[in-house]
Amino acid sequence: MSNYHIKNLQEYFHLYYKSVRNPELFWEEIAEENFVWRKRWDNVLSWDFTKPEIKWFEGAQLNITENCIDRHLHTRGDKTAIIFEPNNPNDPAEHITYKQLHERVCKFANVLKDKGVQKGDRICIYLPMIPELAVAVLACARIGAIHSVVFAGFSATALATRINDCDAKIVLTSDGSYRGAKTIDLKGIVDEALQDCPGVTKVLVAKRIQSDIHMEAGRDEWLQPLLDSAASNCEVEIMEAEDPLFILYTSGSTGKPKGMLHTTGGYMVYTAYTFKNVFQYRENDVYWCTADIGWITGHSYIVYGPLANGATTLMFEGVPSYPDFGRFWEVVQKHKVNQFYTAPTAIRALAKEGTEHLEKHDLSSLKVLGTVGEPINEEAWHWYNNNVGNSNCPIVDTWWQTETGGILISPIPFSTPTKPTYATLPMLGVQPALMDENGNEIKSNQVEGRLCIKFPWPSVARTIWGNHQRYKDTYFSAFENMYFTGDGALRDEVGYYRITGRVDDVIIVSGHNLGTAPIEDAINEHPAVAESAIVGFPHDVKGNALYGYVILKETGESRDRDNLRKEINQQITDKIGPIAKLDKIQFTVGLPKTRSGKIMRRILRKIASKDTSNLGDTSTLLNPEVVQKIMDDAF
Ligand code: PRX
């Protein structure tokens, strides 16, 4: 376990230099000493960012579930692998041991096999945060099927797009889900989506809310009876290190969502290693990440990273505000949570409620606090630190992306001194670079630039499913021989990084990545709308909220504006999901455009943020008069 567990800053620097001087040797030692491989690799790394092609541990064979489950059975068989905390606090929590997880995953895997699923098949998983979701993910991995989890807050249209993009034949879902005081008809959403998915032949339905739902004869089957009669052992499928593990969709600034493809060996090594170090997980700790498994955070740091370390990982079905804003703290106290990982938007929402709920609960079990998904503002950072952590728990502000598979920049708790709003230092083997607008690397400190990564790390996504060219264009073309993150960052005098936000047309709302183009497309489909443009503006809980500028068709001019606003948001909810709804909609006669026809979003962003004292260079505008009109109407 030589390099596996970083214990102080000196060791971090020592290992960091080692990892950069000889990344192959560094990762080879980690891979060799901490995982079960059925066959050793022939080559640790081959890469070419111009193609781009990246391969880690080529020639090695393994199964990630053997690493996440089977190998723990002798030493940790009766240890809790997953704690399931249900939506309703009066329902009992479930403690699933490694042995039980093994049996459940095997049974599920056998059900899938029985339905004809084979290695390489894509399986769409549209499930709420119930144990079946984690089990389904692992069951796919066990038999080499590629899971594509779709967050169960996405609409039928969004689900259909994702099913069709990867040609999934099977969908795993539930009769419904609980979300606070509400229930959601998940199966109804699936039924609607499948009207546009002729390739889907089978839907397996878990029972969660016991509702009376439509079951399509020949296509839909209840999961439980199949599990009951399935054999409780299932041999693992032997996978090549570079065989696909999963697809996870993320929004781009244009076009349809990007199906990021992650492969097996490198992803496992990197997520396990970063989990252990970023959270300083110790054997009997209870770790809780509040994300949904429908996002990358859940994949890497609820399921794979923790389980590969034999950890106890908590899955929470509910929301922070149900039955009241004390729920997170009640769960921390109840399960004696040691590491707590959440999003800045949740922290801000909880901070608004004051400290009254916190004071009612014993949070003394907490050792490390984490944040992810968007920049954390100073106020939220201090609130988290002082009130949740009692100024006693290091905060790990972890920067990473769906595409990076694992955390790339973060403090190592108890080693790296933290600094509010800074993600601080790169993880081992990660080589960040800040680039200026001319494409040159800025070597000095105390600078801001576009954040790139110079060298591959094991869990980088290998392609976009079905569109390698787009992968190349999006990530490897902006700067020569670099992975471009799409984020801006600042490097301070000691080399700490602070992520300043997206530099493209992706907007992060409550920690969710939203591309402007798909939302605009959804709005433009409204019969009264001619054109639209979306920008983000600061919001004290969500970080950013969405502001839409909408040009109506002549036929829409006579319509009631409030009704139109409702219809537009309904249209967005139907096409994408409620997370993409607009907070403000301004009807306008025109949009500021350059001579080449490009919308000047910079100006729209300034107007939306009420920051119009200096609009910057407007000399390339084709229609400068429209700017004044928009400003007059906005304020
Ligand atoms: O802009 C960065 C922001 O979230 C983006 C990635 O979003 P997604 O792929 O959905 O993954 C989120 C969970 C890993 C990044 O490009 N982001 C993520 N973490 C941070 C962050 N921005 C600032 N600070 C962070 N810690």
Short mmCIF file of N, CA, C and O in Angstrom, two decimals, residues 548-591:
data_model
loop_
_atom_site.label_atom_id
_atom_site.label_comp_id
_atom_site.label_asym_id
_atom_site.label_seq_id
_atom_site.Cartn_x
_atom_site.Cartn_y
_atom_site.Cartn_z
N GLY A 548 -34.18 34.01 -19.66
CA GLY A 548 -34.46 33.80 -21.08
C GLY A 548 -34.93 35.07 -21.75
O GLY A 548 -35.80 35.77 -21.24
N TYR A 549 -34.32 35.37 -22.88
CA TYR A 549 -34.80 36.48 -23.74
C TYR A 549 -35.55 35.82 -24.89
O TYR A 549 -35.00 34.97 -25.59
N VAL A 550 -36.81 36.21 -25.06
CA VAL A 550 -37.64 35.50 -26.03
C VAL A 550 -38.25 36.48 -27.03
O VAL A 550 -38.85 37.49 -26.64
N ILE A 551 -38.06 36.17 -28.29
CA ILE A 551 -38.72 36.96 -29.34
C ILE A 551 -39.95 36.18 -29.80
O ILE A 551 -39.86 34.98 -30.12
N LEU A 552 -41.10 36.87 -29.79
CA LEU A 552 -42.34 36.19 -30.19
C LEU A 552 -42.57 36.32 -31.69
O LEU A 552 -42.14 37.28 -32.32
N LYS A 553 -43.28 35.34 -32.23
CA LYS A 553 -43.76 35.47 -33.60
C LYS A 553 -44.90 36.48 -33.60
O LYS A 553 -45.51 36.72 -32.55
N GLU A 554 -45.23 36.95 -34.75
CA GLU A 554 -46.32 37.93 -34.82
C GLU A 554 -47.60 37.37 -34.21
O GLU A 554 -48.32 38.05 -33.48
N THR A 555 -47.81 36.07 -34.44
CA THR A 555 -49.02 35.43 -33.92
C THR A 555 -49.03 35.37 -32.40
O THR A 555 -50.09 35.25 -31.79
N GLY A 556 -47.85 35.44 -31.80
CA GLY A 556 -47.78 35.34 -30.35
C GLY A 556 -47.93 36.68 -29.66
O GLY A 556 -48.17 36.75 -28.44
N GLU A 557 -47.80 37.77 -30.42
CA GLU A 557 -47.78 39.10 -29.83
C GLU A 557 -49.00 39.42 -28.99
O GLU A 557 -48.92 40.13 -27.99
N SER A 558 -50.15 38.90 -29.41
CA SER A 558 -51.38 39.26 -28.71
C SER A 558 -51.61 38.40 -27.46
O SER A 558 -52.55 38.63 -26.70
N ARG A 559 -50.74 37.41 -27.23
CA ARG A 559 -50.99 36.48 -26.13
C ARG A 559 -50.65 37.09 -24.77
O ARG A 559 -49.76 37.94 -24.66
N ASP A 560 -51.34 36.57 -23.74
CA ASP A 560 -51.08 37.04 -22.37
C ASP A 560 -49.66 36.59 -21.96
O ASP A 560 -49.31 35.41 -22.07
N ARG A 561 -48.88 37.56 -21.49
CA ARG A 561 -47.46 37.27 -21.24
C ARG A 561 -47.25 36.26 -20.10
O ARG A 561 -46.38 35.39 -20.18
N ASP A 562 -48.04 36.37 -19.04
CA ASP A 562 -47.85 35.44 -17.93
C ASP A 562 -48.18 34.01 -18.32
O ASP A 562 -47.48 33.06 -17.93
N ASN A 563 -49.23 33.87 -19.12
CA ASN A 563 -49.55 32.52 -19.60
C ASN A 563 -48.44 31.98 -20.47
O ASN A 563 -48.07 30.81 -20.39
N LEU A 564 -47.90 32.86 -21.31
CA LEU A 564 -46.81 32.42 -22.18
C LEU A 564 -45.61 31.97 -21.36
O LEU A 564 -44.98 30.95 -21.66
N ARG A 565 -45.31 32.72 -20.31
CA ARG A 565 -44.17 32.34 -19.45
C ARG A 565 -44.39 30.94 -18.88
O ARG A 565 -43.49 30.11 -18.88
N LYS A 566 -45.64 30.70 -18.42
CA LYS A 566 -45.94 29.37 -17.85
C LYS A 566 -45.77 28.29 -18.92
O LYS A 566 -45.21 27.22 -18.67
N GLU A 567 -46.29 28.58 -20.11
CA GLU A 567 -46.22 27.57 -21.18
C GLU A 567 -44.78 27.29 -21.59
O GLU A 567 -44.42 26.15 -21.87
N ILE A 568 -43.98 28.34 -21.61
CA ILE A 568 -42.57 28.16 -22.00
C ILE A 568 -41.87 27.28 -20.96
O ILE A 568 -41.14 26.34 -21.31
N ASN A 569 -42.12 27.54 -19.69
CA ASN A 569 -41.48 26.71 -18.67
C ASN A 569 -42.01 25.27 -18.70
O ASN A 569 -41.28 24.32 -18.43
N GLN A 570 -43.29 25.12 -19.04
CA GLN A 570 -43.84 23.77 -19.16
C GLN A 570 -43.16 23.04 -20.32
O GLN A 570 -42.82 21.85 -20.23
N GLN A 571 -42.96 23.77 -21.40
CA GLN A 571 -42.31 23.21 -22.58
C GLN A 571 -40.89 22.71 -22.20
O GLN A 571 -40.49 21.62 -22.59
N ILE A 572 -40.19 23.51 -21.41
CA ILE A 572 -38.83 23.12 -20.98
C ILE A 572 -38.91 21.90 -20.06
O ILE A 572 -38.13 20.95 -20.20
N THR A 573 -39.89 21.91 -19.15
CA THR A 573 -40.06 20.76 -18.25
C THR A 573 -40.32 19.49 -19.06
O THR A 573 -39.76 18.43 -18.77
N ASP A 574 -41.14 19.60 -20.08
CA ASP A 574 -41.46 18.42 -20.89
C ASP A 574 -40.27 17.93 -21.70
O ASP A 574 -40.08 16.73 -21.88
N LYS A 575 -39.50 18.86 -22.21
CA LYS A 575 -38.42 18.46 -23.13
C LYS A 575 -37.15 18.07 -22.37
O LYS A 575 -36.39 17.22 -22.81
N ILE A 576 -36.89 18.74 -21.25
CA ILE A 576 -35.63 18.48 -20.55
C ILE A 576 -35.89 18.00 -19.12
O ILE A 576 -35.45 16.94 -18.72
N GLY A 577 -36.62 18.79 -18.37
CA GLY A 577 -36.90 18.44 -16.98
C GLY A 577 -37.02 19.73 -16.20
O GLY A 577 -36.57 20.78 -16.66
N PRO A 578 -37.62 19.65 -15.00
CA PRO A 578 -37.85 20.88 -14.24
C PRO A 578 -36.56 21.61 -13.84
O PRO A 578 -36.59 22.81 -13.60
N ILE A 579 -35.43 20.90 -13.82
CA ILE A 579 -34.18 21.57 -13.43
C ILE A 579 -33.79 22.68 -14.40
O ILE A 579 -33.01 23.56 -14.05
N ALA A 580 -34.31 22.64 -15.61
CA ALA A 580 -33.90 23.62 -16.62
C ALA A 580 -34.89 24.79 -16.76
O ALA A 580 -34.78 25.60 -17.68
N LYS A 581 -35.86 24.88 -15.83
CA LYS A 581 -36.85 25.97 -15.94
C LYS A 581 -36.19 27.34 -15.77
O LYS A 581 -35.21 27.47 -15.05
N LEU A 582 -36.76 28.34 -16.42
CA LEU A 582 -36.21 29.69 -16.35
C LEU A 582 -36.77 30.44 -15.14
O LEU A 582 -37.95 30.34 -14.85
N ASP A 583 -35.91 31.18 -14.47
CA ASP A 583 -36.39 32.02 -13.37
C ASP A 583 -37.01 33.30 -13.90
O ASP A 583 -37.93 33.85 -13.31
N LYS A 584 -36.43 33.81 -15.01
CA LYS A 584 -36.97 35.05 -15.57
C LYS A 584 -37.10 34.91 -17.06
O LYS A 584 -36.23 34.32 -17.72
N ILE A 585 -38.20 35.47 -17.59
CA ILE A 585 -38.39 35.46 -19.03
C ILE A 585 -38.70 36.88 -19.46
O ILE A 585 -39.65 37.49 -18.97
N GLN A 586 -37.89 37.40 -20.34
CA GLN A 586 -38.14 38.75 -20.85
C GLN A 586 -38.47 38.65 -22.34
O GLN A 586 -37.69 38.07 -23.11
N PHE A 587 -39.61 39.21 -22.71
CA PHE A 587 -39.96 39.22 -24.13
C PHE A 587 -39.30 40.43 -24.76
O PHE A 587 -39.27 41.52 -24.19
N THR A 588 -38.74 40.23 -25.92
CA THR A 588 -37.98 41.30 -26.56
C THR A 588 -38.22 41.29 -28.07
O THR A 588 -38.70 40.30 -28.61
N VAL A 589 -37.86 42.40 -28.70
CA VAL A 589 -38.08 42.46 -30.15
C VAL A 589 -36.87 41.99 -30.92
O VAL A 589 -36.93 41.74 -32.12
N GLY A 590 -35.72 41.93 -30.25
CA GLY A 590 -34.52 41.50 -30.97
C GLY A 590 -33.46 41.04 -30.00
O GLY A 590 -33.60 41.19 -28.78
N LEU A 591 -32.39 40.45 -30.52
CA LEU A 591 -31.27 40.01 -29.70
C LEU A 591 -30.00 40.63 -30.27
O LEU A 591 -29.87 40.74 -31.49
#
